[in-house]
GROMACS .gro file of C-alpha atoms in nm:
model
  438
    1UNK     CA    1  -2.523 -14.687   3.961
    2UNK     CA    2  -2.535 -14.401   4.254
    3UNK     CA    3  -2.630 -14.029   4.158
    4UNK     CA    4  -2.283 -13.810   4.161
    5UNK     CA    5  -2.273 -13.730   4.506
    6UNK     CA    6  -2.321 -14.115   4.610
    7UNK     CA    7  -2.075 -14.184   4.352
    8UNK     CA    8  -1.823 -13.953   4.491
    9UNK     CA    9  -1.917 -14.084   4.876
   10UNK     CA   10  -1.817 -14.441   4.710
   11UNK     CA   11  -1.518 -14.322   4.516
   12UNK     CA   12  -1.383 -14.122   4.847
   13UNK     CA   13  -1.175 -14.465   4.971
   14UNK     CA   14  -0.953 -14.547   4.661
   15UNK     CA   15  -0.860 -14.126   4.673
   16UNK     CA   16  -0.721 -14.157   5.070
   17UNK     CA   17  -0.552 -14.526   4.993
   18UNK     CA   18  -0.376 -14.303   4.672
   19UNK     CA   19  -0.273 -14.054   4.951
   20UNK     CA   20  -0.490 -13.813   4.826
   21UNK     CA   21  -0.555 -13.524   5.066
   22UNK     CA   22  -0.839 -13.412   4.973
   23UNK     CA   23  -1.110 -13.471   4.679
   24UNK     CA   24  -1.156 -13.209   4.466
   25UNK     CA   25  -1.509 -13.127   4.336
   26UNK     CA   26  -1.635 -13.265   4.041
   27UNK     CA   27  -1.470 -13.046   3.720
   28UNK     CA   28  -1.200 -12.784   3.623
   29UNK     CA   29  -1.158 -12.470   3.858
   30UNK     CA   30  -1.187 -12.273   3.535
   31UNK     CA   31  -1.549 -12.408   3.400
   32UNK     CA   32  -1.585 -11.998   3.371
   33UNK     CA   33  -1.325 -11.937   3.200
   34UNK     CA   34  -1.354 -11.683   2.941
   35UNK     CA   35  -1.144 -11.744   2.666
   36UNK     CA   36  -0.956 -11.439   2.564
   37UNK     CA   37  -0.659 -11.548   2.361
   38UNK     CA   38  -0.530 -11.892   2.202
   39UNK     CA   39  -0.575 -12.246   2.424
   40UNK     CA   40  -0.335 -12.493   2.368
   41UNK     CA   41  -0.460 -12.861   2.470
   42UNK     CA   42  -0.254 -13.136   2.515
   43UNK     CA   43  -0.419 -13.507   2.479
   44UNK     CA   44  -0.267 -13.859   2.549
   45UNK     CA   45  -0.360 -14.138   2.351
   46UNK     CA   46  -0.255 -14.441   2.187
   47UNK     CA   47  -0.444 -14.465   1.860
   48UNK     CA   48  -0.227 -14.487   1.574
   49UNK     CA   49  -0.197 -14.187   1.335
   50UNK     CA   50  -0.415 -13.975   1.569
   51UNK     CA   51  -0.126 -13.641   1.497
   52UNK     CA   52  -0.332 -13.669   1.176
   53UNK     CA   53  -0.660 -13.683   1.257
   54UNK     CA   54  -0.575 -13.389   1.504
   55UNK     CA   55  -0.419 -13.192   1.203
   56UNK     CA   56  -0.761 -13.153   1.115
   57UNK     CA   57  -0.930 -12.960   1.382
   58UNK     CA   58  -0.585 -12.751   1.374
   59UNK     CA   59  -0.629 -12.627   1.075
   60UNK     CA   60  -1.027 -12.586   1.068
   61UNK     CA   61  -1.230 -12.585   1.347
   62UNK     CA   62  -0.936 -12.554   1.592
   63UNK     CA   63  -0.799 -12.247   1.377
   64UNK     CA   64  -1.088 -12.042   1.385
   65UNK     CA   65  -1.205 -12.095   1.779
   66UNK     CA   66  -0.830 -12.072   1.827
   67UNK     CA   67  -0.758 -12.432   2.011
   68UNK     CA   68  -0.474 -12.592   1.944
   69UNK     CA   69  -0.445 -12.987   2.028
   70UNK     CA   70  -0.103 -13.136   2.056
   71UNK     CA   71  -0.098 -13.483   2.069
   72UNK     CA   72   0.159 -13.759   2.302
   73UNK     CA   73   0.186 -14.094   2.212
   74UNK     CA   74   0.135 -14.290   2.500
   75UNK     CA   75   0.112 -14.708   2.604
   76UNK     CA   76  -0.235 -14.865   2.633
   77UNK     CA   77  -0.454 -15.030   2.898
   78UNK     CA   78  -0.342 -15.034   3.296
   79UNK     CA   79  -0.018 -14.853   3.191
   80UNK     CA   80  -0.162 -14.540   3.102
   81UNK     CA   81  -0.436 -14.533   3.341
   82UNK     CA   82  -0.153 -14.563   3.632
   83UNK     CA   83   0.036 -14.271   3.411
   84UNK     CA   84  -0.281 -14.093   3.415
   85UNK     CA   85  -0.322 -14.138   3.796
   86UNK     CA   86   0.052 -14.023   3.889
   87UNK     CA   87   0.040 -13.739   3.724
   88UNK     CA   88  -0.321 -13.619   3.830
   89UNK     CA   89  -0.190 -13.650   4.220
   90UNK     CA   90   0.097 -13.401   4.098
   91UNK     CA   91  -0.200 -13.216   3.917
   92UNK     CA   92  -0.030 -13.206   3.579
   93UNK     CA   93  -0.195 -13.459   3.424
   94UNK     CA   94  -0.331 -13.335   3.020
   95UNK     CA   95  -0.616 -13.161   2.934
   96UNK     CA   96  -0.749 -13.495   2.720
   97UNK     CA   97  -0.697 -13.871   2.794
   98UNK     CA   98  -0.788 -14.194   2.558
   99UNK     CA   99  -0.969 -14.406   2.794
  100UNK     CA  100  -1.061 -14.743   2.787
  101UNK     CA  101  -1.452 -14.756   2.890
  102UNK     CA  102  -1.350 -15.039   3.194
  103UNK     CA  103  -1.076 -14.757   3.302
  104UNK     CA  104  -1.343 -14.494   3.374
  105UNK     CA  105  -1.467 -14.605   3.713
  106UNK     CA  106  -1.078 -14.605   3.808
  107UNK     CA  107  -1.051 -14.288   3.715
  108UNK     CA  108  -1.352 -14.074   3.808
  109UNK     CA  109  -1.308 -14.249   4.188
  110UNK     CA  110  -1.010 -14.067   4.177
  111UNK     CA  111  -1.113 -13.746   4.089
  112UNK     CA  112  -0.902 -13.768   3.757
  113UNK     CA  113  -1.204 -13.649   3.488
  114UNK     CA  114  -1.435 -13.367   3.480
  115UNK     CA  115  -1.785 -13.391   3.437
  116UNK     CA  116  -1.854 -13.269   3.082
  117UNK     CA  117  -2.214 -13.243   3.039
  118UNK     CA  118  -2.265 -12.907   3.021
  119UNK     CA  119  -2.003 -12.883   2.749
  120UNK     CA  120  -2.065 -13.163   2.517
  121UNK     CA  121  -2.361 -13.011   2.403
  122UNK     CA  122  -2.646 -13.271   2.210
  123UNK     CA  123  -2.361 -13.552   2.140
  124UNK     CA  124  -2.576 -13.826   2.312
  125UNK     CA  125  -2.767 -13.851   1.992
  126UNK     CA  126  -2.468 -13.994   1.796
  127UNK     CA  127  -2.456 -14.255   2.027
  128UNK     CA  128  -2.646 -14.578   2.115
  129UNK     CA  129  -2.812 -14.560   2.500
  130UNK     CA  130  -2.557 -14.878   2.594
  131UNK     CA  131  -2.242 -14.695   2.449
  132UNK     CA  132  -2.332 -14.372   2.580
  133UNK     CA  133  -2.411 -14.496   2.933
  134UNK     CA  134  -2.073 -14.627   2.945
  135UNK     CA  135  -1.881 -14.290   2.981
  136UNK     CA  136  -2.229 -14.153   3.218
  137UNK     CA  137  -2.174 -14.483   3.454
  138UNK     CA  138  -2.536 -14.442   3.511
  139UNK     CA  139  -2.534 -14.078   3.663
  140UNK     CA  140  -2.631 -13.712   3.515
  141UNK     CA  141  -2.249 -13.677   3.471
  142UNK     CA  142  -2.045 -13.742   3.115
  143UNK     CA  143  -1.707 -13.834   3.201
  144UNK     CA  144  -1.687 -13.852   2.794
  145UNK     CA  145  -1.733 -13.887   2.482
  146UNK     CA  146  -1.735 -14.269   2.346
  147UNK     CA  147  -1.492 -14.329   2.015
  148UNK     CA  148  -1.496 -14.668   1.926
  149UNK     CA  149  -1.658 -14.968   2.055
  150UNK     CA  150  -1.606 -15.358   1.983
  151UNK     CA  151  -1.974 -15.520   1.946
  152UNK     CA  152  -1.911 -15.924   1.976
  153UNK     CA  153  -1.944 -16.130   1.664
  154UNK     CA  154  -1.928 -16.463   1.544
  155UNK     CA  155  -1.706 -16.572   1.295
  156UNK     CA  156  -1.671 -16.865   1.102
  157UNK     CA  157  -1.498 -17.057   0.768
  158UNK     CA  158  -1.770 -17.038   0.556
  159UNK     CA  159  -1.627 -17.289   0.287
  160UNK     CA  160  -1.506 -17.556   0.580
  161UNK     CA  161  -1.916 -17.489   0.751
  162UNK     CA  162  -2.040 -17.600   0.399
  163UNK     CA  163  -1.774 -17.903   0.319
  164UNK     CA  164  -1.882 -18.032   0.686
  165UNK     CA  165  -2.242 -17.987   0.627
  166UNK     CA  166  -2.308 -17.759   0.940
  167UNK     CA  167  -2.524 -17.489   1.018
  168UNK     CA  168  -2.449 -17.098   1.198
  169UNK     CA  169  -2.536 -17.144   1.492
  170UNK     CA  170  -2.808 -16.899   1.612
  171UNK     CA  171  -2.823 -16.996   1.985
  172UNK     CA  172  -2.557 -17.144   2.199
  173UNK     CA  173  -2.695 -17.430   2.230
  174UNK     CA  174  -2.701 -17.493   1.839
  175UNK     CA  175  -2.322 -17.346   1.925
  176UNK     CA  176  -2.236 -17.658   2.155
  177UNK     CA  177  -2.372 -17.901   1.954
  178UNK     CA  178  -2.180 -17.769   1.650
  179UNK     CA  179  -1.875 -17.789   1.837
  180UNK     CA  180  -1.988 -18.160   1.890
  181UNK     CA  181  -2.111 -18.247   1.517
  182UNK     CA  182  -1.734 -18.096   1.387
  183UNK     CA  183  -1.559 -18.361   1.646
  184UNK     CA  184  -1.752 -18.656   1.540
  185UNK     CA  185  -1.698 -18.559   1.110
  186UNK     CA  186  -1.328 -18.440   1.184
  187UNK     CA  187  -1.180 -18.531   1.521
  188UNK     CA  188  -0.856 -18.351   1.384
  189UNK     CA  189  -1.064 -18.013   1.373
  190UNK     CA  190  -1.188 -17.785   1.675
  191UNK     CA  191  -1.465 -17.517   1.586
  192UNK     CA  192  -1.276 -17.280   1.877
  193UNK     CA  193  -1.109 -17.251   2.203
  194UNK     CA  194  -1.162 -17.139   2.503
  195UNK     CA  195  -0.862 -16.897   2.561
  196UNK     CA  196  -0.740 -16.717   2.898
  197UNK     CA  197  -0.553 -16.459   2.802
  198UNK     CA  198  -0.767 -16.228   2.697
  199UNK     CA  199  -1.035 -16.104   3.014
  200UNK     CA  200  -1.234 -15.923   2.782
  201UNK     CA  201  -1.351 -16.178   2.582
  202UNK     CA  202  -1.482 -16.327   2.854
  203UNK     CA  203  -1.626 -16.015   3.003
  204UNK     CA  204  -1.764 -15.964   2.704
  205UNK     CA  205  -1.953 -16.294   2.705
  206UNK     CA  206  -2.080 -16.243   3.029
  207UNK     CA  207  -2.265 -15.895   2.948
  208UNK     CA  208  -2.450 -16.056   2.671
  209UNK     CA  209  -2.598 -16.277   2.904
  210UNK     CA  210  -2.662 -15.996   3.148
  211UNK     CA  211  -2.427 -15.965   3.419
  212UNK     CA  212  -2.344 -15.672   3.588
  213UNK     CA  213  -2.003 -15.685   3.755
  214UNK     CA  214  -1.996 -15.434   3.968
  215UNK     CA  215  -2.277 -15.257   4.101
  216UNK     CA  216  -2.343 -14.988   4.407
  217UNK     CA  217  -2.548 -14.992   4.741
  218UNK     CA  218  -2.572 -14.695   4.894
  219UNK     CA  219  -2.217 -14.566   4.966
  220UNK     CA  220  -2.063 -14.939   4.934
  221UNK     CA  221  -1.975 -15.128   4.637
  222UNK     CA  222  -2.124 -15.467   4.494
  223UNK     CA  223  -1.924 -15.752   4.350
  224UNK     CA  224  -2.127 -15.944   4.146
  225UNK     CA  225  -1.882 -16.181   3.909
  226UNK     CA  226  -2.009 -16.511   4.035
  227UNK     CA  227  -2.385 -16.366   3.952
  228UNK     CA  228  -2.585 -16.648   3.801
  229UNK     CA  229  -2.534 -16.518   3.421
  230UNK     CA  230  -2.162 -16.539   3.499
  231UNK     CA  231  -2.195 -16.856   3.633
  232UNK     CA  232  -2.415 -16.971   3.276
  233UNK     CA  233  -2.163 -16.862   3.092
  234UNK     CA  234  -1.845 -17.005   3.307
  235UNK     CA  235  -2.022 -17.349   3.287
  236UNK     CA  236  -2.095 -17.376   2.939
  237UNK     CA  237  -1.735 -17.311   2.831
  238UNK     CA  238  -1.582 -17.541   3.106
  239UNK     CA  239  -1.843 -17.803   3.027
  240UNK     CA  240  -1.700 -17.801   2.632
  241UNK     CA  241  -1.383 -17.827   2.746
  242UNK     CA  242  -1.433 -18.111   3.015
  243UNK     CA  243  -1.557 -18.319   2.701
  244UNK     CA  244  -1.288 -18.195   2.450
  245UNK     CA  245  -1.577 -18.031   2.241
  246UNK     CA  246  -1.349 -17.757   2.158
  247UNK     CA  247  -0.940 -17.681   2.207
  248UNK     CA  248  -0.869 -17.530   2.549
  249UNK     CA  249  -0.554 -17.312   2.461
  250UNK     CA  250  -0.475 -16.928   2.451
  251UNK     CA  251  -0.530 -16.681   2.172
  252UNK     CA  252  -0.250 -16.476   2.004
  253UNK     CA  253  -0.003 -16.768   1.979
  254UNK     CA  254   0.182 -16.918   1.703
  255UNK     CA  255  -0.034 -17.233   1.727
  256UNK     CA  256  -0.342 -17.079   1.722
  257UNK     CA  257  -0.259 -16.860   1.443
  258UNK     CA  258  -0.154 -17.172   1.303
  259UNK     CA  259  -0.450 -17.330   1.363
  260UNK     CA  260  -0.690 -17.090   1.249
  261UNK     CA  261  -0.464 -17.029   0.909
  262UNK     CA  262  -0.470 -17.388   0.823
  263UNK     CA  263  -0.841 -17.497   0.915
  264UNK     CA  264  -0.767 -17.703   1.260
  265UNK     CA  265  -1.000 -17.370   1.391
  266UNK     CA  266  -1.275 -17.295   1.207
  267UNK     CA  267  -1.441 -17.029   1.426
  268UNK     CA  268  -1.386 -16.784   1.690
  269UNK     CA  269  -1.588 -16.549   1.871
  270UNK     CA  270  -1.461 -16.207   1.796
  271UNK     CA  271  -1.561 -15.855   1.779
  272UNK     CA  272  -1.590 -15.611   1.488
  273UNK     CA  273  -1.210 -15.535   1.476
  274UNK     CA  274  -1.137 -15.931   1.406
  275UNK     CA  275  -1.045 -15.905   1.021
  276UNK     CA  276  -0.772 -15.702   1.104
  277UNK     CA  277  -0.631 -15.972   1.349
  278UNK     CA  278  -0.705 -16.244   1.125
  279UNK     CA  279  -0.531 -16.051   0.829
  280UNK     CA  280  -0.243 -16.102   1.040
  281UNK     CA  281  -0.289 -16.445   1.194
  282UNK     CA  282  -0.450 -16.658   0.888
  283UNK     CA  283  -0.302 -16.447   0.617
  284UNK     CA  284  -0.419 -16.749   0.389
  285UNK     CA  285  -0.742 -16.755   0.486
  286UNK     CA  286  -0.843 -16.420   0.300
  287UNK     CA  287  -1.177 -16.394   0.155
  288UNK     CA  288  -1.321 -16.770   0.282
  289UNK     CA  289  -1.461 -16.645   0.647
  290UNK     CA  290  -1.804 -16.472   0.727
  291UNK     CA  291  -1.963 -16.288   1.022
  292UNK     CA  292  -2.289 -16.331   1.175
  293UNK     CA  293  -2.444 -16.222   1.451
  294UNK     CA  294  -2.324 -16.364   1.830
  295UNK     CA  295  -2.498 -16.712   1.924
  296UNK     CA  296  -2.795 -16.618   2.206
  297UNK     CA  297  -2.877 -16.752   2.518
  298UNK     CA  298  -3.225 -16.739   2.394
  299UNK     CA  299  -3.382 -16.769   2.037
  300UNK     CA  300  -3.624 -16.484   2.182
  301UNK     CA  301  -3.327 -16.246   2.227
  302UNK     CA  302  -3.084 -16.001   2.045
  303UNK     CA  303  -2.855 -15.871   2.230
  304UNK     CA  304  -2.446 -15.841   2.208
  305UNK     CA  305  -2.189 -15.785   2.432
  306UNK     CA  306  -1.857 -15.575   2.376
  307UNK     CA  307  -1.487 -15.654   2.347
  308UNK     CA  308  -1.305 -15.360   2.330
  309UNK     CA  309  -1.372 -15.028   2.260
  310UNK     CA  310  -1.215 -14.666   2.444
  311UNK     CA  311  -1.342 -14.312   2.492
  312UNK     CA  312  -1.217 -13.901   2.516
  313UNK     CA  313  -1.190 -13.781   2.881
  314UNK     CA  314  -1.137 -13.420   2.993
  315UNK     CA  315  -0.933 -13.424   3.309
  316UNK     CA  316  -0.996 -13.228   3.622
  317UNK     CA  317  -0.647 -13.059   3.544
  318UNK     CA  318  -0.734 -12.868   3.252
  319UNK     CA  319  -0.755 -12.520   3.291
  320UNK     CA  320  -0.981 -12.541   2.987
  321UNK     CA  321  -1.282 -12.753   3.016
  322UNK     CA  322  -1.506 -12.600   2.764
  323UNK     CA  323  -1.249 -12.619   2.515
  324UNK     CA  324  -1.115 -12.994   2.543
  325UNK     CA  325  -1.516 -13.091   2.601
  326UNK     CA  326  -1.509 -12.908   2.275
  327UNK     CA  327  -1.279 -13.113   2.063
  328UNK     CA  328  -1.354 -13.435   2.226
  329UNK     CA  329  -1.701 -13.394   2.099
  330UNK     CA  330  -1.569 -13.296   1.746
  331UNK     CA  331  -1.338 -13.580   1.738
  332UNK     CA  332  -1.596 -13.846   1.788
  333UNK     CA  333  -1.890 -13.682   1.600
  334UNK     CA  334  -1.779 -13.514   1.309
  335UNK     CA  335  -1.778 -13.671   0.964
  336UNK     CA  336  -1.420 -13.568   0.837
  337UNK     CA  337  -1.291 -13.652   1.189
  338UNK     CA  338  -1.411 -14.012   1.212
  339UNK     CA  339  -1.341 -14.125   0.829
  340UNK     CA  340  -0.948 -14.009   0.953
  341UNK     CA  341  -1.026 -14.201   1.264
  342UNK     CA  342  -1.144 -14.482   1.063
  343UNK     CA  343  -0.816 -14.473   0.785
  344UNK     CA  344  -0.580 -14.359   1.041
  345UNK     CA  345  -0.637 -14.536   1.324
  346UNK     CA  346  -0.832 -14.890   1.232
  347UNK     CA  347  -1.114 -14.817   1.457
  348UNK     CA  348  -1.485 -14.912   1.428
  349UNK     CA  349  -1.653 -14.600   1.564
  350UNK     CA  350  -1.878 -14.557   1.841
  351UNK     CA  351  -2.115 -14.291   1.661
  352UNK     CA  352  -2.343 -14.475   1.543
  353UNK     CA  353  -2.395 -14.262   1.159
  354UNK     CA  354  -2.072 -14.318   1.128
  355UNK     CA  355  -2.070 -14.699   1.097
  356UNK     CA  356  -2.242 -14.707   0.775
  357UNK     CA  357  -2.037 -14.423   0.645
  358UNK     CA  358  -1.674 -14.335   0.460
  359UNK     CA  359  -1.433 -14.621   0.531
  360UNK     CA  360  -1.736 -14.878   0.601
  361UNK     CA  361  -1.945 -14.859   0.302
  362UNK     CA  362  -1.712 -15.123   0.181
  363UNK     CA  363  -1.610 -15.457   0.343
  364UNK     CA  364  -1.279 -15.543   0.495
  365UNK     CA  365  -1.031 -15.656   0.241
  366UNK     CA  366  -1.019 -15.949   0.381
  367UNK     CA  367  -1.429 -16.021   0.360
  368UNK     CA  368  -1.460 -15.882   0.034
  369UNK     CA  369  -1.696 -16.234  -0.008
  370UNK     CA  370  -1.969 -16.055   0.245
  371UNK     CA  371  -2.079 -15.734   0.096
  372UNK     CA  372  -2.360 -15.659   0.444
  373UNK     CA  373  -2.031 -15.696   0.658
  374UNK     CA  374  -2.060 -15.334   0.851
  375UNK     CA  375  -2.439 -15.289   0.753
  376UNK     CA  376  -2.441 -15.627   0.961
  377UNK     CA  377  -2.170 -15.503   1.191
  378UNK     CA  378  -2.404 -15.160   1.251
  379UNK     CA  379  -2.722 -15.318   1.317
  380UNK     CA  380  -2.555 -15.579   1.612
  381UNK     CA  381  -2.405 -15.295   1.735
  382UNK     CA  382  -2.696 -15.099   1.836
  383UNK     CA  383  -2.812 -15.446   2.031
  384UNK     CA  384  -2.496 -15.369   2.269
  385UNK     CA  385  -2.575 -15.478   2.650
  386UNK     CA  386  -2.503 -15.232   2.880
  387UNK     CA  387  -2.209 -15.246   3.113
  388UNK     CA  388  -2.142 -15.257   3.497
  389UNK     CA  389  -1.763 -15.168   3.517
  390UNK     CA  390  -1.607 -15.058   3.889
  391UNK     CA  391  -1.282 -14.912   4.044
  392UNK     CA  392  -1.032 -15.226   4.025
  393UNK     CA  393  -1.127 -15.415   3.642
  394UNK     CA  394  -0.729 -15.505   3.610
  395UNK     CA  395  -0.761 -15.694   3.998
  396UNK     CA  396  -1.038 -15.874   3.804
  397UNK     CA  397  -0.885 -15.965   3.447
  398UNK     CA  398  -0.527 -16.060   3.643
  399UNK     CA  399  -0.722 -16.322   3.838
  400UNK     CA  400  -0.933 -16.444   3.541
  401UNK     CA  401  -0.616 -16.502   3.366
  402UNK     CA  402  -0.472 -16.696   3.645
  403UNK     CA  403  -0.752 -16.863   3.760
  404UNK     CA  404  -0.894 -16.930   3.413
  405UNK     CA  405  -0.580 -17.053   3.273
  406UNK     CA  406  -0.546 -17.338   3.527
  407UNK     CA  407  -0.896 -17.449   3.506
  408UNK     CA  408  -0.862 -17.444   3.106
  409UNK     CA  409  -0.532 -17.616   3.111
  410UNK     CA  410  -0.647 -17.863   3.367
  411UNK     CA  411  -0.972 -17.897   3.255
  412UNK     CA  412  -1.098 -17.852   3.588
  413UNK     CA  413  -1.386 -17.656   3.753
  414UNK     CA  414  -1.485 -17.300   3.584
  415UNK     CA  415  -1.740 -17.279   3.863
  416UNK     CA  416  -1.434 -17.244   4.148
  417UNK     CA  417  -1.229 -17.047   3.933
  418UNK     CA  418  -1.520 -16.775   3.873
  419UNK     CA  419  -1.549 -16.824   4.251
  420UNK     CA  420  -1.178 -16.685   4.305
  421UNK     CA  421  -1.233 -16.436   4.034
  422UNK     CA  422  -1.489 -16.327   4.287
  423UNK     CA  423  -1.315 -16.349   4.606
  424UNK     CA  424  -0.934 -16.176   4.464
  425UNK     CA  425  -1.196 -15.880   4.339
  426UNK     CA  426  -1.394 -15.823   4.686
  427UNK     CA  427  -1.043 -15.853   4.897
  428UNK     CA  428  -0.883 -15.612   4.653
  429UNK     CA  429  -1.183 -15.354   4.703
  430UNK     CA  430  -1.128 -15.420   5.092
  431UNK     CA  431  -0.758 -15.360   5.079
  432UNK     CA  432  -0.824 -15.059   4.949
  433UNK     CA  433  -1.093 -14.928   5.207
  434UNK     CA  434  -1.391 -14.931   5.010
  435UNK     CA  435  -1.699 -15.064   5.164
  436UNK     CA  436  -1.795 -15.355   5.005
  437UNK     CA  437  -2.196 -15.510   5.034
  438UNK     CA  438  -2.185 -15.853   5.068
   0.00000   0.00000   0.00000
């Protein structure tokens, strides 16, 4: 990634196609501001029972540096970040925004969040260096603080492993020829699917095996989803489809929660927040699944990607940076504040302390069989790949879907549907007047 002012040569484009006039230096006109009286912060997010976890720094921290927090429900994902957007260009956007770490690029090209740095004091220590450099983007700048994160796992039906005689698989190699070994002993079964409708599963995949999506040179932007790790990574999940190793239908449906509640599934690659979807989807399933670590391209290596996972942004609005830097570092540091977090709002934190703390010194209900659950969950997490994220992630996820879905449904090429993943990204970035290095 560029230093700050490259990044802000490179972010320029998307700020004149928005009809931006002009683009505003990086942070708040009021980084002096000398606070006098009461401050009154308002912050957007979508985590559930965050009013409570806010009630907290009201009545202590907030109380005595008098800062007030008032939190707005708002809608996940693209919707949000196009809130976020429309009501920056009218500059009343809040002084705090929940931000999804793939949304960050979106938003700092637009001028949208302050550079925090200076405010967040010694907070990088909580975090690991690939969580961290997600909300840095690789420059001297924080655009914020990290919150939670989803570190990839693998999870499978321990009893149904043992009754079939088959091993975790370590590699993904061992992986594919598990997939295999369950077809040939129960041609009725599938150890997964592949599954569309979800791009950050996928994404996710494809920064464990080290590819960088987006990347800068100079004062242009560099599109690198067909990248060779990509491409490793498209082919061996269209190859296990092509010979009906595995099913090739979405998550999230009644049939796969079916099929994972009655044992037609017996894995699925997941992140740490899956116990709380499979509480849900294979209600009957409770207590018979474990977690290990994610299969590796390598038996050398050790390394994780991430599914998920969102972050605390000031916003170049707020007329008080110091104080929302403030409480975005509290919320995502401080003990109290993260075991609410964690009881509240079902999220696996991003600081790393806090993983092995409060909520998650005991398993999930539903793997009360595995005792090391988050002591396994915490130590994967810290092998987290760093991330490459750019200015137009939902151009890239709608075309995976599309493009991805076909291929999977017609078990045709991954290769040329990575391909237009590729091409709908770089013609998007185009549209939009960014240069773009071939």
């Amino acid at each position: 990634m560029p230093n700050t002012k490259q990044w802000r040569l490179v972010a320029t484009a998307v700020a004149v196609t928005l009809g931006a006039t002009t683009l505003a230096a990086c942070g708040s006109d009021d980084d002096s501001e000398a606070q006098s009286g009461p401050v009154s912060l308002t912050y957007w997010t979508w985590t559930p029972g965050m009013d409570k976890v806010v009630d907290l720094w009201n009545k202590g921290p907030g109380k005595e540096q008098q800062i007030t927090v008032t939190v707005k429900k708002q809608a996940s994902g693209d919707t949000l970040v196009t809130k976020i957007l429309t009501a920056h260009k009218a500059k009343k956007a809040p002084d705090l925004v929940q931000a999804e770490y793939q949304a960050l690029p979106t938003l700092v090209s637009n001028d949208a969040l302050a550079d925090i740095s200076g405010e967040v004091g010694d907070a990088k220590k909580d975090f690991a260096d690939g969580v961290w450099q997600q909300t840095t983007l690789g420059t001297d700048a924080v655009y914020a603080v990290p919150q939670d994160i989803g570190p990839m796992m693998f999870y499978y039906r321990e009893d149904l492993f043992k009754q079939y005689g088959l091993k975790v698989p370590t590699t993904w190699e061992e992986f594919a020829q598990t997939a295999r070994d369950l077809k040939k002993k129960a041609p009725d079964k599938d150890l997964t699917t592949f599954s569309a409708n979800d791009s950050g599963l996928f994404a996710g995949l494809a920064q464990q095996a080290g590819a960088k999506w987006w990347t800068t040179s100079g004062e242009k932007w560099k599109v690198g989803i067909d990248d060779a790790a990509t491409q490793k990574v498209a082919k061996f999940w269209g190859d296990l489809v092509k010979e009906d190793a595995i099913d090739n239908q979405p998550m999230y449906t009644p049939a796969w929660n079916k099929a994972l509640n009655t044992g037609k599934q017996i894995a699925w690659v997941s992140a740490v927040w899956a116990p709380g979807t499979l509480t849900t989807a294979a209600p009957d399933t409770k207590g018979k699944w474990a977690m290990a670590p994610l299969p590796q391209w390598s038996a050398s290596e050790d390394v994780t990607g991430s599914w998920g996972g969102s972050s605390t942004a000031v916003t170049t609005d707020s007329g008080h940076k110091a104080a929302a830097a403030k409480f975005a570092a509290w919320l995502n540091t401080d003990g109290d504040a993260l075991a609410a977090l964690a009881k509240e709002g079902g999220i696996y934190p991003a600081a790393s302390g806090a993983q092995l703390s409060g909520a998650f010194l005991k398993s999930p209900d539903f793997f009360s069989n595995q005792s090391d659950f988050y002591t396994k969950a915490a130590e994967i997490a810290k092998t987290t790949a760093p991330s490459a994220w750019g200015p137009n992630v939902n151009v890239a996820y709608t075309s995976f879907k599309d493009a991805f879905a076909a291929a999977a449904k017609n078990k045709s090429d991954f290769g040329a549907a990575l391909k237009t993943m590729q091409d709908d990204t770089v013609a998007d970035l185009k549209k939009q007047g960014f240069g773009v290095a071939e």
